Amino acid sequence: MAQIIDGKKISAAVRGEIAKETKQFVDEHGFAPGLTVIIVGEDPASQVYVRNKKRACEEVGFASRVIEMHEQTTEEELLSVIDGLVKDDMVHGILVQLPLPKHISEEAVLRAIPPHKDVDAFHAENVGKIMIGNFEFLPCTPAGVMELLKYEGVDPAGKECVVVGRSNIVGKPMAMLLLHANGTVTICHSRTRNLAEVTRRADILVVAVGRANFITADMVKPGAVVIDVGMNRNAEGKLCGDVDFAAVESVASMITPVPGGVGPMTITMLLKNTLTAAKSFAARKK
Ligand code: GUN
């Protein structure tokens, strides 16, 4: 039976450190790290994510704010709100929750958040820095996965690492972080031939495709470390990941549950990036 990687417990430990550092920061500078999250429209999943981000900020002592904008908001209106936040010295991190309504260009919006306030690390400049390996902000979900591996003593160096999914948010930056950690990395996607053959090679298997029970036990090498980034609802409406947890648990050596695995770590890494942004701001002001 696999060891369950407890993302909630690991998250709590890291957030405890962030809370301590935040207190020192506030004592030294007289203001708190500030994160503003913008949500456009009423996507229920996004609303839950945003609520969790706000609560996490409050728990570590950040000044957090959520700006809710209606579904019909124009791109111009959204860019104007972002511009106000860019000029606000008390806002150190700006996050626009994705997905955006279809009439708004995601690319234009992400470009409007300057790299030094881009705590999601979605701006092209930050993405480029991740590629080079010289970065200030880590992409939150992949960074959360790396933190889980580190905490559990799993070193990707020299290992076969297979990432299933090639999104800009998870798959691509995940592959890059594993590569920086000296893993031998393969990215699989919807056009990959003989997927199971490739996933069965993985010592570390990271799955981010957004389909319930996509990874079955026969696709996993005995003893593999399986990281499930998926967040889906199954036929009964229950939250589940991309991995058939009940079956894969008896094949893997370690596995993350959903919920309670990668999810809490993603928010924790967002907190870390916001604290980093606030520290950089304070250093620039000196
Ligand atoms: N939507 C789903 N995941 C994310 C994320 O990490 N950041 C943002 N901004 N939106 C998301």
JSON list of C-alpha atoms in Angstrom, two decimals, residues 7 10 25 37 48-49 65 78 118 139 156 161 172 182 195 213 215 220 225 242 245 255 258 274 281:
[
{"chain": "A", "resi": 7, "resn": "GLY", "atom": "CA", "xyz": [-0.63, 17.97, 1.44]},
{"chain": "A", "resi": 10, "resn": "ILE", "atom": "CA", "xyz": [2.89, 19.78, 4.74]},
{"chain": "A", "resi": 25, "resn": "PHE", "atom": "CA", "xyz": [8.10, 41.69, 7.91]},
{"chain": "A", "resi": 37, "resn": "VAL", "atom": "CA", "xyz": [-7.34, 38.65, -6.42]},
{"chain": "A", "resi": 48, "resn": "VAL", "atom": "CA", "xyz": [-14.23, 28.30, -4.21]},
{"chain": "A", "resi": 49, "resn": "TYR", "atom": "CA", "xyz": [-10.55, 28.72, -5.18]},
{"chain": "A", "resi": 65, "resn": "ARG", "atom": "CA", "xyz": [-8.63, 41.78, -1.11]},
{"chain": "A", "resi": 78, "resn": "LEU", "atom": "CA", "xyz": [-10.65, 44.84, -16.33]},
{"chain": "A", "resi": 118, "resn": "ASP", "atom": "CA", "xyz": [2.87, 38.53, -11.07]},
{"chain": "A", "resi": 139, "resn": "PRO", "atom": "CA", "xyz": [4.61, 28.77, -10.75]},
{"chain": "A", "resi": 156, "resn": "PRO", "atom": "CA", "xyz": [14.03, 13.66, -8.99]},
{"chain": "A", "resi": 161, "resn": "CYS", "atom": "CA", "xyz": [9.76, 11.78, -14.51]},
{"chain": "A", "resi": 172, "resn": "LYS", "atom": "CA", "xyz": [4.97, 22.81, -19.06]},
{"chain": "A", "resi": 182, "resn": "ASN", "atom": "CA", "xyz": [17.91, 16.87, -12.82]},
{"chain": "A", "resi": 195, "resn": "LEU", "atom": "CA", "xyz": [0.44, 6.54, -23.25]},
{"chain": "A", "resi": 213, "resn": "ASN", "atom": "CA", "xyz": [-9.90, 8.20, -13.14]},
{"chain": "A", "resi": 215, "resn": "ILE", "atom": "CA", "xyz": [-4.72, 7.02, -14.76]},
{"chain": "A", "resi": 220, "resn": "VAL", "atom": "CA", "xyz": [1.71, 2.86, -13.13]},
{"chain": "A", "resi": 225, "resn": "VAL", "atom": "CA", "xyz": [5.57, 8.17, -6.77]},
{"chain": "A", "resi": 242, "resn": "ASP", "atom": "CA", "xyz": [-7.13, 12.32, -12.42]},
{"chain": "A", "resi": 245, "resn": "PHE", "atom": "CA", "xyz": [-6.79, 6.43, -6.34]},
{"chain": "A", "resi": 255, "resn": "ILE", "atom": "CA", "xyz": [0.48, 8.99, -3.76]},
{"chain": "A", "resi": 258, "resn": "VAL", "atom": "CA", "xyz": [-7.61, 14.58, -3.88]},
{"chain": "A", "resi": 274, "resn": "THR", "atom": "CA", "xyz": [3.37, 37.19, -2.36]},
{"chain": "A", "resi": 281, "resn": "PHE", "atom": "CA", "xyz": [9.12, 45.96, -2.91]}
]
